[in-house]
Amino acid sequence: MTQRPRKLSSVEESRHTALENVKKTWIEIDHLLAPLSADVILGDDAGARRSSLSSHSVVPQIVLDLMSQHVLDKLNRLFDKVISSLAAAVARIQLRNSPSPSWECMDADLGQSIMSPPATTVPSGNQVILLEDDVLEYVIEQNILIRTLGYSIHPLCPDAAALQLRWNLLRIFETLVSSCLKDPRLLSHESILVPLLGLFDVCTGKRDEQTDRKMMAVMNELTYCLKQAPDLLPFFVEVEPEVADAPSKEIRDLRILSYLYPHIHNSGETGQLARSAVLAVLRIIQSEDDLNRHVAEKSDFCGILVSGLCAFYLSLPHKCFSAFSPGWHRINPYDVTCSLELQHFTEYVEFCNAVMKLSHPVVQEEFTKRFRNHFLLPVVTQALTQFSDEEVMAATAYFDYILRTLEDSRLRACIFAYLVGTSSGERNIMDHLVGNILHASSRLSTVTLAFFQTLLDMNYEPLLDYLILRFLNEARPFLSTSNDDGDVFDDLALAQELLQLIPAACQLLDFDLDSGVGTGEPAASPSALKKFFGKKSSERPAPVESPREPPLTLPAYTDYLLAARCKLKECWEACAAATDGDRERDSLTAISVRKTISLFPDLELHGVNFVGPFVASLLFRLDHLLDDQNIYLSLQLTGLISRLLVYPHPQIWNFLFSRNDNVQESGKFLLQILTTLKTAIDLIIPKSNLGKAVIKRTYRTLLLRTVKADSPTFENGPAGSQHLLSPADKSPSKMSGFFGRKSPTETPEETVVNSIFTEASAAIPESVEFSSTSPRYRRGSVITANTPDAGRMRHAAYAAVILSEFSQELAAICQERVLRTLLPSPTD
Amino acid sequence: MAAVARNTAGGPPSAGKIFQFKLVLLGEAAVGKSSLVLRFVKGHFHEYQESTIGAAFLTQTVCLDETTVKFEIWDTAGQERYHSLAPMYYRGAQAAIIVYDITNQESFNKAKAWVRELQRQANPNIVIALTGNKADLVNKRTVEYEEAQAYADEQGLLFLETSAKSGVNVNELFLAIAKKLPKTEPAGTRGQGQTVNVNAAAEESKGGCCGGGGGSASAAPGGAARN
């Protein structure tokens, strides 16, 4: 398909024609606009000294012309031609000078539009024009750009026409700037640079949606150019006029950056373009100390960035609508896809991440400072301390989201310092959030627990110190701080003890939930435990594929072991990586223990507060698991407690399992609470076929609510893979079909179970709201096996499942901790 | 990338219409999206192209028969963490290139997920091109040409295997898209004779505090219907 090059003479001829056409077009444009004024003079910066306006008693013809749509259309068409020719010329230049790709054969289907190697024609008889630099040179020599800009700012030029001229100039520059890559010095040529900066100035003064966007597009091209030719940067930096005896020039303005300021907050494409250009500029100036100092100390840059964050944050809805679906506890990807505001906000937070990553240390520091003073302190505080529960819930969820989306360690440290920064006598934000753990609204509590999960997942020791360690250190200084003091066999015995906390009815279950209710005898405790200890995955029965329902299997204990191993590894390595220097710098424990405790008088009533309000609140909730709570809250709660126990610090572990015999206080420790819970559950749900059926149905219900991993609405449970029961309620319809099904071979047990689960609202029980005014410990009435209260039994069944999973989680963590302390570098 | 401006004998240069299209690149991290763009727009290739942060933006114009086509190219970051931001970039896009790496089967699966997402959420007339990049790594291929071609045919997508490194098929890719894009002014967007509301233009929207979705402002002020 390639043809032989034409003879030289006709190539010259067509080049000449191209040039002539451009000349002709420009002359037409110039002729049209020239009557504006013959003597407009431009100064050597973008300011124009205009010729004095003569007083016209009549409107000049040119003004009338430029207000006519017909004329404007014509002008546009002329500019179109210029731009097309330029585009063709630029493409040509790029082609000639790019490294040669390997040329494929021309594909006939793509027809005539394929590019060809230089000096080759395109077939099928049409004449070909090869454009070269002549066109560009003409544009430059004739000062086309400066002249056009001059016309556009002439006082007589009507607004619409001026706007259009600016528009067309931007289009020209968009094409031109990309050509400057060939010879970046072109950009510094006066007849390109002067009108370019002048145009930017004018467009910044006279804003318009379309020119704004186009200008930002040109800026992106420009930054790309500067990346290739950084020695052009000084042309875009304004310096103070030279003063006698001054050793060096002061920077007045980094124009390549300041032109972007008005657009950084824009929520449309203009904003995206502007932010993309900002990042490019930060990269370019990374090693320029003077410039960065100017940006940090003198310019508005950081202030504008942070006020953008405020603006996007404040545009978020005050209530998260998906929060009304049961089990919702934090912002997930599905929420983001449903909300435009969240997408914008996310993009902006990612932009802040990128800024921190790419900018010079002085800029990072200034940005961090403003992040705290102008975003966290005024905006976030106000949001978290509102009166409306729903709004606080939203604010907490957004705060959690920010914490998870921000990558920069300095910004995170800044957030932690903010959380515990306090004004005297009042609760700080951290205390305030801790207080929400026991809030009457279970939804708010659940979201708060999820927030603390996020905090703990950061593996940030000063935080742990603030929430727990300082209380333990002060109140129980004799607690062992070394992991090596324990007896391995004591630890393993503890693991076994934990497994014995599994409610009796749960111990009857096989892995396979699809097997019939009536089959199999209830196993005695030891053999049931054998089932959980060390059973390999390969020994699990294969799930029975049912045509209607997905196969359901319980996680094997080995799954918990594996999950625990991974979590311990990640957490212990992160904690070990923190240096002493970090610890000193990040110390948050200036606040007295006594003072914090005094801020939670209700908890003090219980005498458990010596462990600090955070842990005390969690234990309190756990103590009431059977009575008061929402199942989703319970799941978050147990997840949070087990996360605490993943930390390497032995004081935490030792305290919660009160291994130390010198226990003076009669607080309720973890083992005691769980034992009491198990006892109560066992009273309600018997260890019988009925009990087994109830538990089985409960598991099915909960497992059906988990969403498959590859669906777009997948939600990871707070503790990752461990929490297979994390409900992500995206398809409640799944469940309604499940309930009320009556099989022809329904056993008596199944009848009872069905009646329990189809009572009134078939959904998972929402909580009896935690309604007490004083948080006194309440015992529910004892249910005997003979008078099952269906609702009570259902509630107990969910508690049983939670306890069963929790016990296994804890036992697994216990075992893996032992392994980890025994083996210096366990193979994972 | 060569633009050969065609011309009917003796007439003025084919500065006919200029059409502007927004084109977005999607695909898993490290498949070569940025490299493809760079090769097309700047003719460069860097072996160790840095990871895109946010989105990068470049334009390129190609000359096509009687028309000039300008691409506004939005090159997105491929990491999964940025997935939820993708709609902001493909919203209002007339064309999309979904890139996978022929040596990475997982990236091909991801590409198919992108196709499904665009078919559900993007502009219904969007022109989609599927691209198997890194075609130069012949010995490490794990995704067969035929398999991808069959999939593309089934879904009505353009399909090419490319190499940003060697340049193979890079220009062809963009030109094929340019050719497939409709070159008529769709009603109501970039129609001829749009006038700028002078009052609106005179009002300055200072500060630009966000609020409200951003539209894609691709129409020209005044009577400029194109580009």
Coordinates of N, CA and C in Angstrom, one line a residue, chain A residues 18 21 69 73 76-77 80-81 83-85 87-88 91-92 94-95 98-99 101-102 104 109-116 122-124 126-129 131 159-160 163-164 167 171 174-175 178 181 205-214 217 220-221 224 227-228 262 265-269 272-273 276 279 283 311-312 315 333 336-337 340 343-344 346-347 350 353-354 357-358 401 405 407 712, chain B residues 1-18 20 22 38-39 41-44 46 50-51 53-61 63-65 68 70 72 74 81-82 84-85 87-89 91 120 166-169 171-172 175-176 179 193-196 198 201-227:
Chain A
A18 N -0.1 25.2 1.1 CA -0.6 25.2 2.5 C -0.3 26.5 3.2
N21 N -2.5 29.3 2.0 CA -3.9 29.2 2.6 C -3.9 29.8 4.0
Q69 N -24.1 37.5 15.1 CA -23.8 36.1 15.1 C -23.2 35.6 13.8
D73 N -19.7 33.6 13.7 CA -19.6 32.3 13.0 C -18.5 32.3 12.0
N76 N -15.2 32.2 13.6 CA -15.0 30.8 14.1 C -14.5 29.9 13.0
R77 N -15.1 30.0 11.9 CA -14.7 29.1 10.8 C -13.3 29.4 10.3
D80 N -11.0 28.0 12.8 CA -11.0 26.5 12.6 C -9.9 26.1 11.6
K81 N -9.9 26.9 10.5 CA -9.0 26.6 9.5 C -7.5 26.7 10.0
I83 N -6.5 26.5 13.0 CA -6.2 25.5 13.9 C -5.9 24.1 13.3
S84 N -6.8 23.9 12.3 CA -6.6 22.6 11.5 C -5.2 22.6 10.9
S85 N -4.8 23.7 10.3 CA -3.5 23.7 9.6 C -2.4 23.5 10.7
A87 N -2.6 22.0 13.5 CA -2.7 20.7 14.1 C -2.0 19.7 13.1
A88 N -2.2 19.9 11.8 CA -1.6 19.1 10.8 C -0.1 19.3 10.8
A91 N 1.4 17.7 13.9 CA 1.5 16.3 13.8 C 2.6 15.8 12.9
R92 N 2.7 16.6 11.8 CA 3.8 16.3 10.9 C 5.2 16.4 11.6
Q94 N 5.9 16.2 14.7 CA 6.1 15.1 15.7 C 6.4 13.8 15.0
L95 N 5.8 13.6 13.9 CA 6.0 12.3 13.2 C 7.4 12.3 12.7
S98 N 9.8 11.8 15.9 CA 9.7 10.7 16.9 C 10.5 9.5 16.5
P99 N 10.9 8.8 17.6 CA 11.7 7.6 17.3 C 10.8 6.6 16.4
P101 N 8.7 4.0 15.1 CA 8.0 2.7 15.5 C 8.2 1.7 14.3
S102 N 7.9 0.5 14.6 CA 8.0 -0.4 13.5 C 6.7 -0.3 12.7
E104 N 3.7 -1.1 10.5 CA 2.9 -2.3 10.0 C 2.4 -2.0 8.6
D109 N -8.8 -1.7 5.7 CA -10.0 -1.3 6.4 C -9.9 0.1 6.9
L110 N -8.8 0.5 7.4 CA -8.7 1.8 8.0 C -8.6 2.9 6.9
G111 N -8.5 2.4 5.7 CA -8.6 3.4 4.6 C -7.5 4.4 4.5
Q112 N -7.9 5.5 4.2 CA -6.9 6.5 3.8 C -6.4 7.3 5.0
S113 N -6.9 7.0 6.1 CA -6.6 7.9 7.2 C -5.3 7.5 8.0
I114 N -4.8 6.4 7.6 CA -3.6 6.0 8.3 C -2.4 6.9 8.1
M115 N -1.6 7.0 9.1 CA -0.5 7.8 8.9 C 0.5 7.1 8.0
S116 N 1.4 7.7 7.4 CA 2.4 7.1 6.5 C 3.7 7.6 6.9
V122 N -0.6 9.3 0.4 CA -1.8 8.4 0.6 C -2.4 8.2 -0.7
P123 N -2.8 7.0 -0.9 CA -3.3 6.6 -2.2 C -4.7 7.2 -2.6
S124 N -5.2 6.7 -3.6 CA -6.5 7.0 -4.2 C -6.6 8.5 -4.7
N126 N -6.1 11.5 -4.4 CA -6.2 12.9 -3.9 C -4.9 13.5 -3.7
Q127 N -4.8 14.8 -3.9 CA -3.6 15.5 -3.7 C -3.3 15.6 -2.2
V128 N -2.0 15.5 -1.9 CA -1.6 15.5 -0.5 C -0.8 16.7 -0.2
I129 N -1.1 17.2 1.0 CA -0.3 18.4 1.4 C 0.6 18.0 2.6
L131 N 2.6 19.5 5.4 CA 2.8 20.8 6.1 C 4.1 20.7 6.9
D159 N -18.2 41.9 24.6 CA -17.9 40.7 25.4 C -18.0 39.4 24.7
A160 N -19.0 39.2 24.0 CA -19.2 37.9 23.4 C -18.1 37.6 22.4
L163 N -14.8 37.0 24.3 CA -14.8 35.6 24.8 C -14.5 34.6 23.7
Q164 N -15.1 34.8 22.6 CA -14.8 33.9 21.5 C -13.4 33.9 21.0
W167 N -11.4 32.1 23.5 CA -11.6 30.7 23.2 C -10.7 30.2 22.1
R171 N -7.6 27.5 22.0 CA -7.5 26.3 21.1 C -6.2 26.3 20.3
E174 N -3.5 25.2 22.7 CA -3.6 23.8 23.0 C -2.8 23.0 22.0
T175 N -3.0 23.4 20.8 CA -2.3 22.7 19.7 C -0.8 23.0 19.7
S178 N 1.7 21.6 22.5 CA 2.2 20.3 22.4 C 3.3 20.1 21.3
L181 N 7.3 20.5 22.3 CA 8.1 19.4 22.7 C 9.3 19.2 21.8
G205 N -9.1 36.7 34.9 CA -9.9 37.8 35.3 C -11.3 37.7 34.8
K206 N -11.5 37.2 33.5 CA -12.8 37.1 33.0 C -13.2 35.6 32.9
R207 N -13.8 35.1 33.9 CA -14.0 33.7 34.0 C -15.2 33.2 33.2
D208 N -15.1 32.0 32.6 CA -16.2 31.4 31.9 C -16.0 29.9 31.9
E209 N -17.1 29.2 32.0 CA -17.0 27.8 32.2 C -16.1 27.1 31.1
Q210 N -16.4 27.5 29.9 CA -15.7 26.8 28.8 C -14.2 27.3 28.7
T211 N -14.0 28.5 28.8 CA -12.6 29.0 28.7 C -11.8 28.5 29.9
D212 N -12.4 28.4 31.1 CA -11.8 27.8 32.2 C -11.3 26.4 31.9
R213 N -12.2 25.6 31.4 CA -11.8 24.2 31.2 C -10.7 24.1 30.1
K214 N -10.9 24.9 29.1 CA -9.9 24.9 28.0 C -8.5 25.3 28.5
A217 N -6.9 22.7 30.3 CA -6.3 21.7 29.4 C -5.0 22.2 28.8
N220 N -2.2 21.7 31.4 CA -1.7 20.3 31.4 C -0.7 20.1 30.3
E221 N -0.9 20.6 29.1 CA 0.0 20.5 28.1 C 1.3 21.2 28.5
Y224 N 3.4 19.4 30.9 CA 4.2 18.3 30.3 C 5.4 18.8 29.6
K227 N 8.0 19.6 32.2 CA 8.6 18.4 32.7 C 9.8 18.0 31.8
Q228 N 9.6 18.1 30.5 CA 10.7 17.7 29.6 C 11.8 18.8 29.6
P262 N -7.9 29.2 41.1 CA -9.3 29.3 41.1 C -10.1 28.1 40.7
H265 N -10.9 23.8 43.3 CA -12.1 23.3 44.0 C -13.2 22.9 43.1
N266 N -13.1 23.1 41.8 CA -14.2 22.8 40.9 C -14.5 21.4 40.9
S267 N -15.8 21.1 40.9 CA -16.2 19.7 41.0 C -16.4 19.0 39.7
G268 N -16.2 19.7 38.6 CA -16.3 19.2 37.3 C -15.0 18.8 36.7
E269 N -15.0 18.7 35.4 CA -13.8 18.3 34.7 C -12.7 19.4 34.8
Q272 N -10.7 18.5 37.8 CA -9.9 17.4 37.6 C -8.6 17.8 36.8
L273 N -8.8 18.6 35.8 CA -7.7 19.1 35.0 C -6.8 19.9 35.8
S276 N -4.8 17.8 38.3 CA -3.8 17.0 37.6 C -2.6 17.9 37.3
L279 N -0.4 18.6 40.5 CA 0.5 17.5 40.8 C 1.7 17.5 39.8
R283 N 5.6 18.0 41.0 CA 6.7 17.1 40.6 C 7.9 17.9 40.0
A311 N -14.7 22.3 51.6 CA -15.8 22.5 50.7 C -16.4 21.1 50.2
F312 N -15.5 20.2 49.8 CA -16.0 18.9 49.4 C -16.6 18.1 50.5
S315 N -20.1 19.3 51.4 CA -21.1 19.0 50.4 C -21.6 17.5 50.5
P333 N -17.4 0.6 49.2 CA -17.3 1.0 47.7 C -18.7 1.1 47.1
V336 N -20.0 4.5 47.7 CA -19.3 5.5 46.9 C -19.9 5.5 45.5
T337 N -20.1 4.4 44.9 CA -20.7 4.4 43.5 C -22.1 5.0 43.5
L340 N -22.6 10.8 44.2 CA -21.7 11.7 43.4 C -20.8 12.5 44.4
Q343 N -18.0 10.5 45.6 CA -17.0 10.3 44.6 C -16.1 11.5 44.5
H344 N -16.7 12.7 44.5 CA -15.9 13.9 44.4 C -15.0 14.0 45.6
T346 N -13.9 11.6 47.6 CA -12.9 10.6 47.6 C -11.8 11.1 46.6
E347 N -12.1 11.6 45.5 CA -11.1 12.1 44.5 C -10.3 13.2 45.1
E350 N -7.9 11.7 47.7 CA -6.8 11.1 47.0 C -5.8 12.1 46.4
N353 N -3.6 13.0 49.2 CA -2.6 12.0 49.3 C -1.5 12.3 48.3
A354 N -1.9 12.5 47.1 CA -0.9 12.7 46.0 C 0.0 14.0 46.3
K357 N 2.5 13.2 48.8 CA 3.5 12.3 48.2 C 4.5 13.1 47.4
L358 N 4.0 14.0 46.6 CA 4.9 14.6 45.6 C 5.5 15.9 46.1
Y401 N -14.0 7.1 57.1 CA -13.6 7.0 55.7 C -12.4 7.8 55.4
T405 N -8.9 6.4 53.9 CA -8.5 6.8 52.6 C -7.2 7.5 52.6
E407 N -3.5 8.2 53.1 CA -2.3 7.3 53.1 C -1.2 7.9 53.9
P712 N -20.1 -6.6 43.0 CA -19.7 -5.2 43.3 C -20.1 -4.7 44.6
Chain B
M1 N 0.2 8.7 14.2 CA 0.1 10.1 14.6 C 0.3 11.0 13.5
A2 N 0.7 10.5 12.4 CA 0.8 11.4 11.2 C -0.5 11.9 10.8
A3 N -0.5 13.2 10.6 CA -1.7 13.8 10.1 C -1.5 14.2 8.7
V4 N -2.1 13.5 7.8 CA -1.9 14.0 6.4 C -3.2 14.7 6.0
A5 N -3.1 16.0 5.9 CA -4.3 16.7 5.6 C -4.7 16.5 4.1
R6 N -5.8 16.0 3.9 CA -6.2 15.7 2.6 C -6.8 16.9 1.9
N7 N -6.8 16.9 0.7 CA -7.2 18.1 0.0 C -7.8 17.8 -1.3
T8 N -8.9 18.3 -1.6 CA -9.3 18.2 -3.0 C -8.5 19.1 -3.9
A9 N -8.3 18.7 -5.0 CA -7.4 19.4 -5.9 C -7.7 20.9 -6.0
G10 N -6.7 21.7 -5.7 CA -6.9 23.1 -5.9 C -7.6 23.8 -4.8
G11 N -8.3 23.1 -4.0 CA -9.2 23.8 -3.0 C -8.4 24.2 -1.8
P12 N -9.1 24.9 -0.9 CA -8.4 25.3 0.4 C -8.1 24.1 1.2
P13 N -7.2 24.2 2.2 CA -6.8 23.0 3.0 C -8.1 22.5 3.7
S14 N -8.0 21.2 4.0 CA -9.2 20.5 4.5 C -9.4 20.9 6.0
A15 N -9.4 22.2 6.2 CA -9.7 22.6 7.6 C -11.2 22.6 7.7
G16 N -11.7 21.4 7.5 CA -13.1 21.2 7.6 C -13.5 21.2 9.0
K17 N -14.2 20.2 9.4 CA -14.6 20.2 10.8 C -13.6 19.6 11.8
I18 N -13.6 20.2 12.9 CA -12.8 19.6 14.0 C -13.7 19.0 15.0
Q20 N -14.1 17.0 18.6 CA -13.4 16.7 19.9 C -14.1 15.6 20.6
K22 N -13.9 13.0 24.1 CA -13.3 12.6 25.4 C -13.0 11.1 25.4
L38 N 1.5 7.9 26.1 CA 2.7 8.6 25.8 C 3.2 8.3 24.4
R39 N 3.1 7.1 24.1 CA 3.6 6.7 22.7 C 2.8 7.4 21.7
V41 N 0.8 10.2 22.0 CA 0.8 11.6 22.0 C 2.2 12.2 21.8
K42 N 3.2 11.6 22.4 CA 4.5 12.2 22.4 C 5.6 11.4 21.7
G43 N 5.2 10.1 21.4 CA 6.2 9.3 20.7 C 7.3 8.8 21.6
H44 N 7.0 8.9 22.9 CA 8.0 8.4 23.9 C 7.7 7.0 24.4
H46 N 9.1 5.0 28.1 CA 10.0 4.8 29.2 C 9.8 3.4 29.7
E50 N 6.5 5.8 35.7 CA 6.0 5.8 37.1 C 4.5 5.6 37.1
S51 N 4.1 5.1 38.2 CA 2.6 4.8 38.4 C 1.8 6.1 38.4
I53 N -0.7 8.8 39.4 CA -1.5 9.2 40.6 C -2.6 10.0 40.1
G54 N -3.8 9.6 40.6 CA -5.0 10.4 40.1 C -5.2 10.1 38.6
A55 N -5.3 11.1 37.9 CA -5.4 10.9 36.4 C -4.6 11.9 35.7
A56 N -4.0 11.4 34.6 CA -3.2 12.3 33.8 C -4.0 12.7 32.5
F57 N -3.7 13.8 32.0 CA -4.5 14.3 30.9 C -3.7 14.8 29.8
L58 N -3.9 14.4 28.6 CA -3.2 14.9 27.4 C -4.2 15.0 26.2
T59 N -3.8 15.8 25.2 CA -4.6 15.8 24.0 C -3.8 15.5 22.8
Q60 N -4.5 15.0 21.8 CA -3.8 14.7 20.5 C -4.8 14.8 19.4
T61 N -4.3 15.4 18.3 CA -5.2 15.6 17.2 C -4.7 14.7 16.1
C63 N -5.6 13.8 11.9 CA -6.4 14.2 10.7 C -6.9 13.0 9.9
L64 N -8.1 13.1 9.6 CA -8.8 11.9 9.1 C -9.7 12.4 7.9
D65 N -9.3 11.9 6.7 CA -10.1 12.3 5.6 C -10.4 13.8 5.6
T68 N -10.8 16.8 11.2 CA -9.8 16.7 12.2 C -10.4 16.2 13.5
K70 N -9.9 15.6 17.5 CA -9.0 15.8 18.6 C -9.5 15.0 19.8
E72 N -9.3 14.1 23.7 CA -8.9 14.5 25.0 C -8.8 13.2 25.8
W74 N -8.0 10.9 28.9 CA -7.9 10.8 30.4 C -7.3 9.5 30.7
R81 N -7.8 0.7 44.5 CA -8.3 1.7 45.4 C -9.0 2.9 44.7
Y82 N -8.6 3.1 43.4 CA -9.2 4.2 42.6 C -10.4 3.8 41.8
S84 N -13.5 3.3 42.5 CA -14.7 4.0 42.7 C -14.7 5.4 42.1
L85 N -13.5 5.9 41.7 CA -13.4 7.2 41.1 C -13.6 7.1 39.6
P87 N -16.0 6.3 37.5 CA -17.1 6.9 36.9 C -17.0 8.4 36.6
M88 N -16.2 9.1 37.5 CA -16.0 10.5 37.3 C -15.3 10.8 36.0
Y89 N -14.4 9.8 35.6 CA -13.7 10.0 34.3 C -14.4 9.5 33.1
R91 N -17.6 9.1 32.8 CA -18.9 9.8 32.6 C -18.7 10.8 31.5
R120 N -22.9 -1.1 31.4 CA -24.0 -0.8 32.4 C -24.1 0.7 32.7
S166 N 7.3 -1.0 21.3 CA 7.8 -0.9 19.9 C 7.0 0.0 19.0
G167 N 5.8 0.4 19.5 CA 4.9 1.3 18.8 C 3.9 0.6 17.9
V168 N 4.0 -0.7 17.8 CA 3.1 -1.5 17.0 C 1.7 -1.2 17.3
N169 N 0.9 -0.9 16.3 CA -0.5 -0.7 16.4 C -1.0 0.4 17.3
N171 N -0.8 3.8 16.9 CA -1.5 4.8 16.1 C -2.8 4.2 15.5
E172 N -2.7 2.9 15.0 CA -3.8 2.3 14.4 C -5.0 2.2 15.4
L175 N -6.5 5.7 15.6 CA -7.2 6.0 14.3 C -8.4 5.2 14.1
A176 N -8.4 3.9 14.5 CA -9.6 3.1 14.4 C -10.7 3.7 15.2
K179 N -12.1 6.8 13.6 CA -12.9 6.5 12.5 C -14.3 6.0 12.9
G193 N -24.2 27.4 16.1 CA -25.0 28.6 16.4 C -25.3 28.7 17.9
Q194 N -24.5 28.1 18.7 CA -24.8 28.3 20.2 C -24.2 29.7 20.6
T195 N -25.0 30.4 21.2 CA -24.5 31.7 21.6 C -24.2 31.7 23.1
V196 N -23.2 32.4 23.4 CA -22.9 32.5 24.9 C -23.9 33.5 25.4
V198 N -24.3 36.4 27.3 CA -23.3 37.4 27.6 C -23.4 37.8 29.1
A201 N -21.7 35.1 31.0 CA -20.3 35.2 30.8 C -19.7 36.3 31.6
A202 N -20.4 37.4 31.7 CA -19.9 38.6 32.5 C -19.9 38.3 34.0
E203 N -20.8 37.5 34.5 CA -20.8 37.1 35.9 C -19.5 36.3 36.2
E204 N -18.8 36.7 37.2 CA -17.7 35.9 37.5 C -18.0 34.9 38.6
S205 N -17.7 33.6 38.3 CA -18.0 32.6 39.3 C -16.7 32.4 40.1
K206 N -16.5 33.3 41.0 CA -15.2 33.3 41.8 C -15.3 32.2 42.8
G207 N -14.1 31.8 43.2 CA -14.0 30.8 44.3 C -14.3 29.4 43.8
G208 N -15.3 29.3 43.0 CA -15.6 27.9 42.5 C -15.8 26.9 43.6
C209 N -16.5 27.3 44.6 CA -16.8 26.3 45.7 C -17.7 25.2 45.1
C210 N -17.4 24.1 45.5 CA -18.0 23.0 44.8 C -19.5 22.9 45.2
G211 N -20.1 22.0 44.5 CA -21.6 21.9 44.8 C -22.2 21.7 43.5
G212 N -22.9 20.6 43.4 CA -23.4 20.3 42.1 C -22.4 19.5 41.3
G213 N -22.9 18.6 40.5 CA -22.0 17.8 39.7 C -21.3 18.6 38.7
G214 N -20.2 18.1 38.2 CA -19.5 18.8 37.1 C -20.0 18.3 35.8
G215 N -20.3 19.1 35.0 CA -20.6 18.6 33.6 C -19.4 18.7 32.8
S216 N -19.5 18.1 31.6 CA -18.3 18.2 30.8 C -18.5 19.4 29.9
A217 N -17.7 20.4 30.1 CA -18.0 21.6 29.3 C -17.3 21.5 28.0
S218 N -17.8 20.8 27.1 CA -17.1 20.7 25.8 C -17.7 21.5 24.7
A219 N -18.8 22.2 25.0 CA -19.3 23.1 23.9 C -18.5 24.4 24.0
A220 N -18.4 25.0 22.8 CA -17.6 26.2 22.8 C -18.6 27.4 23.0
P221 N -18.0 28.4 23.5 CA -18.9 29.6 23.6 C -19.0 30.2 22.2
G222 N -19.9 31.1 22.1 CA -20.1 31.8 20.8 C -20.6 30.8 19.8
G223 N -20.2 30.9 18.6 CA -20.7 30.1 17.6 C -19.8 28.9 17.3
A224 N -18.8 28.8 18.1 CA -17.8 27.7 17.7 C -18.5 26.4 18.1
A225 N -18.9 25.7 17.1 CA -19.6 24.4 17.4 C -18.7 23.3 17.6
R226 N -17.5 23.4 17.1 CA -16.6 22.2 17.2 C -15.3 22.6 17.9
N227 N -14.7 21.5 18.4 CA -13.5 21.6 19.1 C -13.7 22.4 20.4

